[in-house]
Coordinates of N, CA and C in Angstrom, one line a residue:
Chain A
S1 N -33.9 29.8 -43.2 CA -33.0 28.8 -42.5 C -31.6 29.5 -42.5
Q2 N -30.8 28.9 -41.6 CA -29.5 29.5 -41.4 C -28.5 28.7 -42.3
T3 N -27.6 29.5 -42.8 CA -26.5 28.9 -43.6 C -25.2 29.5 -43.2
I4 N -24.1 28.8 -43.4 CA -22.8 29.3 -43.0 C -21.9 29.0 -44.2
H5 N -21.1 30.1 -44.5 CA -20.2 30.0 -45.7 C -18.8 30.2 -45.3
Q6 N -17.9 29.5 -45.9 CA -16.5 29.7 -45.7 C -15.8 29.9 -47.1
W7 N -14.8 30.8 -47.2 CA -14.0 30.8 -48.4 C -12.6 31.4 -48.0
P8 N -11.6 31.0 -48.8 CA -11.8 30.0 -50.0 C -12.0 28.6 -49.5
A9 N -12.3 27.7 -50.4 CA -12.5 26.3 -50.1 C -11.1 25.6 -49.9
T10 N -10.2 26.0 -50.8 CA -8.8 25.5 -50.7 C -7.8 26.6 -50.9
L11 N -6.7 26.5 -50.3 CA -5.7 27.5 -50.4 C -4.3 26.9 -50.2
V12 N -3.4 27.3 -51.1 CA -2.0 26.9 -51.0 C -1.2 28.1 -50.9
Q13 N -0.4 28.2 -49.8 CA 0.3 29.4 -49.5 C 1.8 29.1 -49.1
P14 N 2.7 29.9 -49.5 CA 4.1 29.7 -49.1 C 4.3 30.1 -47.6
V15 N 5.3 29.5 -47.0 CA 5.7 29.8 -45.6 C 6.1 31.3 -45.6
G16 N 5.6 32.0 -44.6 CA 5.9 33.4 -44.4 C 4.9 34.3 -45.0
S17 N 4.0 33.8 -45.8 CA 3.0 34.7 -46.4 C 1.8 34.9 -45.4
P18 N 1.0 36.0 -45.7 CA -0.1 36.2 -44.8 C -1.3 35.3 -45.1
L19 N -2.3 35.3 -44.2 CA -3.5 34.5 -44.4 C -4.7 35.3 -44.0
S20 N -5.8 35.1 -44.7 CA -7.1 35.6 -44.3 C -8.1 34.6 -44.8
L21 N -8.8 34.0 -43.8 CA -9.9 33.1 -44.1 C -11.2 33.8 -43.6
E22 N -12.3 33.6 -44.3 CA -13.5 34.3 -44.0 C -14.7 33.3 -43.8
C23 N -15.5 33.7 -42.8 CA -16.7 32.9 -42.5 C -17.8 33.9 -42.3
T24 N -18.9 33.6 -42.9 CA -20.1 34.4 -42.7 C -21.3 33.5 -42.5
V25 N -22.2 34.0 -41.7 CA -23.4 33.2 -41.3 C -24.7 34.0 -41.8
E26 N -25.6 33.4 -42.3 CA -26.9 34.0 -42.7 C -28.1 33.4 -42.0
G27 N -29.1 34.2 -41.8 CA -30.3 33.7 -41.3 C -30.4 33.7 -39.8
T28 N -29.5 34.3 -39.1 CA -29.5 34.4 -37.6 C -28.8 35.6 -37.2
S29 N -29.1 36.1 -36.0 CA -28.5 37.3 -35.5 C -27.7 37.0 -34.2
N30 N -26.7 37.7 -33.9 CA -25.9 37.6 -32.7 C -25.5 36.1 -32.4
P31 N -24.9 35.4 -33.4 CA -24.5 34.1 -33.1 C -23.2 34.0 -32.3
N32 N -23.0 32.9 -31.6 CA -21.6 32.6 -31.2 C -20.9 32.1 -32.4
L33 N -19.6 32.4 -32.5 CA -18.8 32.0 -33.7 C -17.6 31.3 -33.2
Y34 N -17.1 30.3 -33.9 CA -16.0 29.5 -33.5 C -15.1 29.2 -34.7
W35 N -13.8 29.2 -34.5 CA -12.8 28.6 -35.5 C -12.2 27.4 -34.9
Y36 N -12.2 26.3 -35.7 CA -11.5 25.1 -35.3 C -10.4 24.8 -36.4
R37 N -9.4 24.0 -35.9 CA -8.5 23.4 -36.9 C -8.6 21.9 -36.7
Q38 N -8.6 21.2 -37.9 CA -8.6 19.8 -37.9 C -7.4 19.3 -38.6
A39 N -6.5 18.6 -37.9 CA -5.3 18.1 -38.5 C -5.6 16.7 -39.1
A40 N -4.6 16.2 -39.7 CA -4.8 14.9 -40.3 C -5.2 13.8 -39.3
G41 N -4.9 14.0 -38.1 CA -5.2 13.0 -37.1 C -6.7 13.1 -36.7
R42 N -7.5 13.9 -37.3 CA -8.9 14.0 -37.2 C -9.5 14.8 -36.1
G43 N -8.8 15.0 -35.0 CA -9.4 15.7 -33.9 C -9.6 17.1 -34.2
L44 N -10.7 17.7 -33.6 CA -11.0 19.1 -33.9 C -10.5 19.9 -32.7
Q45 N -9.6 20.9 -33.0 CA -9.1 21.8 -31.9 C -9.7 23.2 -32.0
L46 N -10.3 23.6 -30.9 CA -10.9 25.0 -30.9 C -9.8 26.0 -30.8
L47 N -9.8 26.9 -31.8 CA -8.8 28.0 -31.8 C -9.3 29.3 -31.2
F48 N -10.5 29.7 -31.6 CA -11.0 31.0 -31.2 C -12.5 30.9 -31.1
Y49 N -13.1 31.7 -30.2 CA -14.6 31.8 -30.2 C -14.9 33.2 -29.9
S50 N -16.1 33.6 -30.3 CA -16.6 35.0 -30.2 C -18.1 35.0 -29.8
V51 N -18.4 35.8 -28.8 CA -19.8 36.0 -28.4 C -20.4 37.3 -28.9
G52 N -19.6 38.1 -29.6 CA -20.1 39.4 -30.1 C -19.1 40.1 -30.9
I53 N -19.5 41.2 -31.6 CA -18.6 42.0 -32.4 C -17.4 42.4 -31.6
G54 N -16.2 42.2 -32.1 CA -15.0 42.7 -31.4 C -14.6 41.9 -30.2
Q55 N -15.4 40.8 -29.8 CA -15.1 40.0 -28.6 C -14.5 38.6 -29.1
I56 N -13.2 38.5 -28.8 CA -12.5 37.3 -29.3 C -11.9 36.6 -28.1
S57 N -12.0 35.3 -28.0 CA -11.3 34.5 -27.0 C -10.4 33.5 -27.7
S58 N -9.2 33.5 -27.2 CA -8.2 32.5 -27.9 C -8.1 31.3 -26.9
E59 N -8.1 30.2 -27.6 CA -8.0 29.0 -26.8 C -6.6 28.5 -26.6
V60 N -5.7 28.7 -27.6 CA -4.4 28.2 -27.6 C -3.4 29.2 -28.2
P61 N -2.3 29.3 -27.6 CA -1.3 30.3 -28.2 C -0.8 29.8 -29.5
Q62 N -0.7 30.7 -30.5 CA -0.4 30.2 -31.8 C -0.1 31.4 -32.7
N63 N 0.1 31.1 -33.9 CA 0.5 32.0 -35.0 C -0.7 32.7 -35.6
L64 N -1.8 32.4 -35.1 CA -3.1 32.9 -35.8 C -3.8 33.9 -34.9
S65 N -4.6 34.7 -35.6 CA -5.5 35.6 -34.8 C -6.9 35.6 -35.5
A66 N -7.9 36.1 -34.7 CA -9.2 36.2 -35.3 C -9.8 37.5 -35.0
S67 N -10.8 37.9 -35.9 CA -11.5 39.2 -35.7 C -12.9 39.0 -36.1
R68 N -13.8 39.8 -35.5 CA -15.2 39.8 -35.8 C -15.6 41.2 -36.1
P69 N -15.4 41.7 -37.3 CA -15.8 43.1 -37.7 C -17.3 43.3 -37.8
Q70 N -18.0 42.3 -38.1 CA -19.5 42.4 -38.2 C -20.1 41.3 -37.4
D71 N -21.4 41.4 -37.1 CA -22.1 40.5 -36.3 C -22.0 39.0 -36.8
R72 N -22.1 38.9 -38.2 CA -22.1 37.5 -38.7 C -20.9 37.2 -39.6
Q73 N -19.8 37.9 -39.3 CA -18.6 37.7 -40.0 C -17.4 37.4 -39.1
F74 N -16.7 36.3 -39.4 CA -15.6 35.9 -38.5 C -14.4 35.6 -39.4
I75 N -13.3 36.2 -39.1 CA -12.1 36.2 -39.9 C -10.9 35.6 -39.2
L76 N -10.2 34.7 -39.8 CA -9.0 34.0 -39.2 C -7.8 34.5 -40.0
S77 N -6.8 35.0 -39.3 CA -5.7 35.6 -40.0 C -4.3 35.2 -39.5
S78 N -3.3 35.4 -40.3 CA -2.0 35.3 -39.8 C -1.1 36.2 -40.6
K79 N -0.1 36.8 -39.9 CA 0.8 37.7 -40.6 C 1.9 36.9 -41.4
K80 N 2.3 35.8 -40.8 CA 3.3 35.0 -41.5 C 3.0 33.5 -41.2
L81 N 2.7 32.8 -42.2 CA 2.3 31.4 -42.1 C 3.5 30.5 -41.8
L82 N 3.3 29.5 -41.0 CA 4.3 28.4 -40.7 C 3.8 27.1 -41.4
L83 N 4.7 26.2 -41.6 CA 4.4 24.9 -42.1 C 3.3 24.2 -41.2
S84 N 3.5 24.4 -40.0 CA 2.6 23.7 -39.0 C 1.1 24.3 -39.0
D85 N 0.9 25.4 -39.8 CA -0.4 26.0 -39.9 C -1.3 25.2 -40.9
S86 N -0.7 24.3 -41.6 CA -1.5 23.5 -42.6 C -2.6 22.7 -41.9
G87 N -3.7 22.6 -42.5 CA -4.8 21.8 -41.9 C -6.1 22.2 -42.5
F88 N -7.2 21.7 -42.0 CA -8.5 21.9 -42.4 C -9.2 22.8 -41.4
Y89 N -9.6 24.0 -41.8 CA -10.1 25.0 -40.9 C -11.6 25.1 -41.0
L90 N -12.2 25.0 -39.9 CA -13.7 24.9 -39.8 C -14.2 26.1 -39.0
C91 N -15.2 26.7 -39.5 CA -16.0 27.7 -38.8 C -17.3 27.1 -38.3
A92 N -17.7 27.5 -37.2 CA -19.0 27.0 -36.7 C -19.8 28.1 -36.0
W93 N -21.1 28.0 -35.9 CA -21.9 29.0 -35.1 C -22.9 28.2 -34.2
S94 N -23.3 29.0 -33.2 CA -24.4 28.5 -32.3 C -25.2 29.6 -31.9
V95 N -26.4 29.3 -31.3 CA -27.3 30.4 -30.9 C -26.8 31.0 -29.7
L96 N -26.7 32.3 -29.6 CA -26.2 33.1 -28.5 C -27.1 32.8 -27.3
G97 N -26.6 32.5 -26.2 CA -27.3 32.2 -25.0 C -27.8 30.8 -24.9
Q98 N -27.7 30.0 -26.0 CA -28.1 28.6 -26.0 C -27.1 27.9 -26.8
P99 N -25.8 27.8 -26.4 CA -24.8 27.4 -27.3 C -24.5 25.9 -27.3
R100 N -25.5 25.1 -27.0 CA -25.3 23.7 -26.9 C -25.0 23.1 -28.3
E101 N -25.7 23.5 -29.3 CA -25.5 22.9 -30.6 C -24.7 23.8 -31.5
Q102 N -23.6 23.3 -32.1 CA -22.8 24.0 -33.0 C -23.0 23.5 -34.4
Y103 N -23.0 24.4 -35.4 CA -23.2 24.0 -36.8 C -22.0 24.5 -37.6
F104 N -21.5 23.6 -38.4 CA -20.2 23.8 -39.0 C -20.4 24.2 -40.5
G105 N -19.4 25.0 -40.9 CA -19.3 25.4 -42.3 C -18.6 24.3 -43.1
P106 N -18.4 24.5 -44.4 CA -17.8 23.5 -45.3 C -16.3 23.3 -45.1
G107 N -15.7 24.3 -44.5 CA -14.2 24.2 -44.2 C -13.4 24.8 -45.3
T108 N -12.1 25.1 -44.9 CA -11.1 25.6 -45.9 C -9.9 24.7 -45.7
R109 N -9.4 24.1 -46.8 CA -8.2 23.3 -46.7 C -7.0 24.2 -47.0
L110 N -6.1 24.3 -46.0 CA -5.0 25.2 -46.1 C -3.7 24.3 -46.2
T111 N -2.9 24.5 -47.2 CA -1.6 23.8 -47.3 C -0.5 24.9 -47.4
V112 N 0.4 24.8 -46.4 CA 1.5 25.8 -46.4 C 2.7 25.0 -46.9
T113 N 3.4 25.6 -48.0 CA 4.5 24.9 -48.6 C 5.8 25.6 -48.4
Chain B
G1 N -7.1 18.7 -18.0 CA -8.3 19.2 -18.6 C -9.2 18.0 -19.0
Q2 N -10.4 18.4 -19.5 CA -11.3 17.4 -19.9 C -10.9 16.6 -21.1
Q3 N -11.1 15.3 -21.1 CA -10.8 14.5 -22.3 C -12.0 13.6 -22.6
L4 N -12.1 13.3 -23.9 CA -13.1 12.4 -24.4 C -12.3 11.2 -25.1
N5 N -12.7 10.0 -24.7 CA -12.2 8.8 -25.4 C -13.3 8.2 -26.2
Q6 N -13.0 8.2 -27.5 CA -14.0 7.6 -28.4 C -13.5 6.3 -29.0
S7 N -14.4 5.3 -29.0 CA -14.0 4.0 -29.6 C -15.1 3.3 -30.3
P8 N -14.8 2.5 -31.3 CA -13.4 2.2 -31.8 C -12.9 3.3 -32.6
Q9 N -11.7 3.3 -33.0 CA -11.1 4.3 -33.9 C -11.6 4.1 -35.3
S10 N -11.8 2.9 -35.7 CA -12.2 2.6 -37.0 C -13.0 1.3 -37.0
M11 N -13.9 1.2 -38.0 CA -14.7 0.0 -38.1 C -14.9 -0.4 -39.6
F12 N -14.8 -1.7 -39.9 CA -15.0 -2.1 -41.3 C -16.1 -3.2 -41.2
I13 N -17.2 -2.8 -41.8 CA -18.4 -3.7 -41.6 C -19.0 -4.0 -43.0
Q14 N -19.9 -5.0 -43.0 CA -20.6 -5.4 -44.2 C -21.9 -4.6 -44.2
E15 N -22.4 -4.3 -45.4 CA -23.7 -3.6 -45.5 C -24.7 -4.4 -44.9
G16 N -25.6 -3.8 -44.1 CA -26.7 -4.4 -43.4 C -26.4 -4.7 -42.0
E17 N -25.1 -4.6 -41.6 CA -24.8 -4.9 -40.2 C -25.1 -3.7 -39.3
D18 N -25.3 -3.9 -38.1 CA -25.5 -2.8 -37.1 C -24.1 -2.3 -36.6
V19 N -24.1 -1.1 -36.2 CA -22.8 -0.5 -35.7 C -23.0 0.2 -34.4
S20 N -22.0 0.1 -33.5 CA -22.1 0.7 -32.2 C -20.8 1.4 -31.9
M21 N -20.8 2.6 -31.4 CA -19.6 3.3 -31.0 C -19.9 4.1 -29.8
N22 N -18.9 4.5 -29.0 CA -19.2 5.1 -27.8 C -18.1 6.1 -27.4
C23 N -18.4 7.0 -26.5 CA -17.5 8.0 -26.0 C -17.6 8.0 -24.4
T24 N -16.5 8.2 -23.8 CA -16.4 8.3 -22.4 C -15.6 9.5 -22.0
S25 N -16.1 10.1 -20.9 CA -15.4 11.4 -20.5 C -14.8 11.2 -19.1
S26 N -13.8 12.0 -18.8 CA -13.2 12.0 -17.5 C -14.1 12.9 -16.5
S27 N -15.0 13.6 -17.0 CA -15.9 14.5 -16.2 C -17.3 14.5 -16.7
I28 N -18.2 15.1 -15.9 CA -19.6 15.2 -16.3 C -19.9 16.2 -17.3
F29 N -20.7 15.8 -18.3 CA -21.2 16.7 -19.3 C -22.7 16.9 -19.2
N30 N -23.2 18.1 -19.6 CA -24.6 18.3 -19.6 C -25.2 18.2 -21.0
T31 N -24.4 18.1 -22.0 CA -24.8 17.9 -23.4 C -23.9 16.9 -24.1
W32 N -24.5 16.1 -24.9 CA -23.7 15.2 -25.8 C -24.2 15.4 -27.2
L33 N -23.3 15.6 -28.2 CA -23.7 15.7 -29.6 C -23.0 14.7 -30.4
W34 N -23.6 14.3 -31.4 CA -23.0 13.3 -32.4 C -23.0 13.9 -33.8
Y35 N -21.8 13.9 -34.4 CA -21.7 14.5 -35.8 C -21.1 13.4 -36.7
K36 N -21.4 13.7 -38.0 CA -20.8 12.8 -39.1 C -20.1 13.8 -40.0
Q37 N -18.9 13.4 -40.4 CA -18.1 14.1 -41.3 C -17.7 13.3 -42.5
E38 N -18.0 13.8 -43.7 CA -17.6 13.1 -44.9 C -16.3 13.8 -45.4
P39 N -15.5 13.1 -46.3 CA -14.3 13.6 -46.7 C -14.4 15.0 -47.3
G40 N -13.6 16.0 -46.9 CA -13.5 17.3 -47.4 C -14.7 18.2 -47.1
E41 N -15.5 17.8 -46.1 CA -16.7 18.6 -45.7 C -16.6 18.8 -44.2
G42 N -17.5 19.8 -43.8 CA -17.6 20.0 -42.4 C -18.5 19.0 -41.7
P43 N -18.3 18.8 -40.4 CA -19.2 17.9 -39.6 C -20.6 18.3 -39.7
V44 N -21.5 17.4 -39.8 CA -23.0 17.6 -39.8 C -23.5 17.0 -38.5
L45 N -24.3 17.8 -37.8 CA -24.9 17.4 -36.5 C -26.0 16.3 -36.8
L46 N -25.9 15.2 -36.1 CA -26.8 14.1 -36.3 C -27.9 14.1 -35.2
I47 N -27.4 14.1 -33.9 CA -28.2 13.9 -32.8 C -27.7 14.8 -31.6
A48 N -28.6 15.4 -30.9 CA -28.2 16.2 -29.7 C -28.9 15.6 -28.5
L49 N -28.2 15.4 -27.4 CA -28.8 14.8 -26.1 C -28.5 15.8 -25.0
Y50 N -29.6 16.0 -24.1 CA -29.5 17.0 -23.1 C -29.7 16.5 -21.7
K51 N -30.2 15.2 -21.5 CA -30.6 14.7 -20.2 C -30.0 13.3 -20.0
A52 N -29.5 13.1 -18.8 CA -29.0 11.7 -18.5 C -30.1 10.7 -18.7
G53 N -29.7 9.6 -19.4 CA -30.7 8.6 -19.7 C -31.4 8.8 -21.0
E54 N -31.3 9.9 -21.6 CA -32.1 10.3 -22.8 C -31.7 9.4 -23.9
L55 N -32.7 8.9 -24.7 CA -32.5 8.0 -25.9 C -33.2 8.7 -27.0
T56 N -32.4 9.1 -28.1 CA -33.0 9.8 -29.2 C -32.6 9.1 -30.5
S57 N -33.6 9.1 -31.4 CA -33.4 8.5 -32.7 C -33.5 9.5 -33.8
N58 N -32.7 9.2 -34.9 CA -32.8 10.0 -36.1 C -32.7 9.0 -37.3
G59 N -33.8 8.5 -37.7 CA -33.8 7.5 -38.7 C -33.2 6.2 -38.2
R60 N -32.2 5.7 -38.9 CA -31.6 4.5 -38.4 C -30.5 4.7 -37.3
L61 N -30.4 5.9 -36.9 CA -29.4 6.3 -35.8 C -30.1 6.4 -34.5
T62 N -29.5 5.9 -33.5 CA -30.0 6.0 -32.1 C -28.8 6.4 -31.2
A63 N -29.0 7.4 -30.4 CA -27.9 7.8 -29.4 C -28.5 7.8 -28.0
Q64 N -27.6 7.6 -27.1 CA -28.1 7.6 -25.7 C -27.1 8.4 -24.8
F65 N -27.7 9.2 -23.9 CA -26.9 10.0 -22.9 C -26.8 9.1 -21.7
G66 N -25.6 8.7 -21.3 CA -25.4 7.8 -20.3 C -25.8 8.3 -18.9
I67 N -26.3 7.4 -18.1 CA -26.8 7.7 -16.8 C -25.8 8.4 -15.9
T68 N -24.6 8.0 -16.0 CA -23.5 8.7 -15.2 C -23.1 10.1 -15.7
R69 N -23.7 10.4 -16.9 CA -23.4 11.7 -17.6 C -21.9 11.8 -18.1
K70 N -21.2 10.7 -18.0 CA -19.8 10.6 -18.5 C -19.7 9.8 -19.7
D71 N -20.8 9.4 -20.3 CA -20.6 8.6 -21.6 C -21.8 8.7 -22.5
S72 N -21.6 8.4 -23.7 CA -22.7 8.4 -24.7 C -22.4 7.3 -25.7
F73 N -23.5 6.8 -26.3 CA -23.4 5.8 -27.3 C -24.2 6.1 -28.6
L74 N -23.7 5.7 -29.7 CA -24.3 5.9 -31.0 C -24.4 4.5 -31.7
N75 N -25.6 4.2 -32.1 CA -25.9 3.0 -32.8 C -26.5 3.3 -34.2
I76 N -26.0 2.6 -35.2 CA -26.5 2.7 -36.5 C -27.0 1.3 -36.9
S77 N -28.3 1.2 -37.3 CA -28.9 -0.1 -37.6 C -28.9 -0.2 -39.2
A78 N -28.7 -1.5 -39.6 CA -28.8 -1.9 -41.0 C -28.0 -0.9 -41.9
S79 N -26.7 -0.9 -41.7 CA -25.8 0.1 -42.3 C -25.9 0.0 -43.9
I80 N -25.7 1.1 -44.5 CA -25.7 1.2 -46.0 C -24.4 1.9 -46.4
P81 N -24.0 1.8 -47.7 CA -22.8 2.4 -48.1 C -22.7 3.9 -47.8
S82 N -23.7 4.7 -47.8 CA -23.7 6.1 -47.6 C -23.5 6.4 -46.1
D83 N -23.4 5.4 -45.3 CA -23.1 5.7 -43.8 C -21.6 5.9 -43.7
V84 N -20.8 5.7 -44.7 CA -19.4 5.8 -44.6 C -19.0 7.3 -44.2
G85 N -18.0 7.4 -43.3 CA -17.6 8.7 -42.9 C -16.9 8.6 -41.5
I86 N -16.6 9.7 -40.9 CA -16.1 9.7 -39.6 C -17.1 10.3 -38.6
Y87 N -17.4 9.6 -37.6 CA -18.4 10.0 -36.6 C -17.7 10.5 -35.4
F88 N -18.1 11.7 -35.0 CA -17.5 12.4 -33.8 C -18.6 12.5 -32.7
C89 N -18.1 12.3 -31.5 CA -18.9 12.7 -30.3 C -18.4 14.0 -29.8
A90 N -19.2 14.8 -29.2 CA -18.8 16.0 -28.6 C -19.6 16.3 -27.3
G91 N -18.9 16.7 -26.3 CA -19.5 17.0 -25.0 C -19.4 18.4 -24.6
Q92 N -20.3 18.8 -23.7 CA -20.2 20.2 -23.2 C -20.6 20.1 -21.7
A93 N -19.7 20.8 -21.0 CA -19.9 20.9 -19.5 C -20.6 22.3 -19.2
N94 N -21.2 22.3 -18.0 CA -21.9 23.6 -17.6 C -20.9 24.7 -17.4
N95 N -19.7 24.5 -17.0 CA -18.8 25.6 -16.7 C -17.8 26.0 -17.8
Q96 N -18.2 25.6 -19.0 CA -17.2 25.8 -20.1 C -17.7 26.8 -21.2
G97 N -18.6 27.6 -20.8 CA -19.1 28.7 -21.7 C -19.5 28.3 -23.1
G98 N -20.1 27.1 -23.2 CA -20.6 26.7 -24.5 C -19.6 26.0 -25.3
K99 N -18.3 25.8 -24.8 CA -17.3 25.2 -25.7 C -17.5 23.6 -25.7
L100 N -17.2 23.1 -26.8 CA -17.4 21.6 -27.0 C -16.0 20.9 -26.9
I101 N -16.0 19.7 -26.3 CA -14.9 18.9 -26.3 C -15.2 17.7 -27.3
F102 N -14.3 17.5 -28.3 CA -14.6 16.5 -29.3 C -13.8 15.2 -29.0
G103 N -14.4 14.1 -29.4 CA -13.7 12.8 -29.4 C -12.8 12.8 -30.7
Q104 N -12.0 11.8 -30.8 CA -11.1 11.7 -31.9 C -11.7 11.1 -33.2
G105 N -13.0 10.6 -33.1 CA -13.7 10.1 -34.2 C -13.6 8.6 -34.4
T106 N -14.6 8.1 -35.0 CA -14.7 6.7 -35.4 C -14.9 6.7 -36.9
E107 N -13.9 6.1 -37.6 CA -14.0 6.0 -39.1 C -14.8 4.8 -39.5
L108 N -15.9 4.9 -40.2 CA -16.7 3.8 -40.6 C -16.6 3.5 -42.0
S109 N -16.3 2.3 -42.4 CA -16.2 1.8 -43.7 C -17.3 0.7 -43.9
V110 N -18.1 0.8 -45.0 CA -19.1 -0.2 -45.2 C -18.9 -0.8 -46.5
K111 N -18.8 -2.1 -46.5 CA -18.6 -2.9 -47.7 C -19.9 -3.4 -48.3
P112 N -20.2 -3.0 -49.6 CA -21.4 -3.4 -50.2 C -21.6 -4.9 -50.3

């Protein structure tokens, strides 16, 4: 069966510090991968998605970047965090070529102070 | 751009009551998904709908893909305390490369 992992689970970082969040998927090959941010207002905002190694599409201009160094690894980064980067970050995957159903990881709670 | 309106925003019900929530879209979707999210966790997929008019059940949960392809409904029968959480609808259009549009969620509280 497929599983998706995210770490860390929680993170408190000062403004201006760098960020690296990691997501890995097991039990599937060539997945589509997604990064979402969920603010306190509950809506999920798509940040990035990837259909393959090194292929990243950005949905909104922002202070964050994403990379996919391996087939089942997706990384969310920032060089300098802003207060507005606080939120709950969710990684998701779907089957390549049949992307209708997305499956979410447990999330990372980021607080920028 | 595409928008999803989900209602109600919150519900406070007594254990044993039935629950109904819905989502409407400004454009046509070819897929509707319903998720449940508990505090501090990622959303969990409950039901997926692929055809207009489709009615699908998952235990006490039943969801329908609207005939117009612009709406979907989720019903929960005989609610129990563990139904508490935020329920999200999500829709997907043919020309969006697999991307999902999410509703703002319905927060469900169940009083024992």
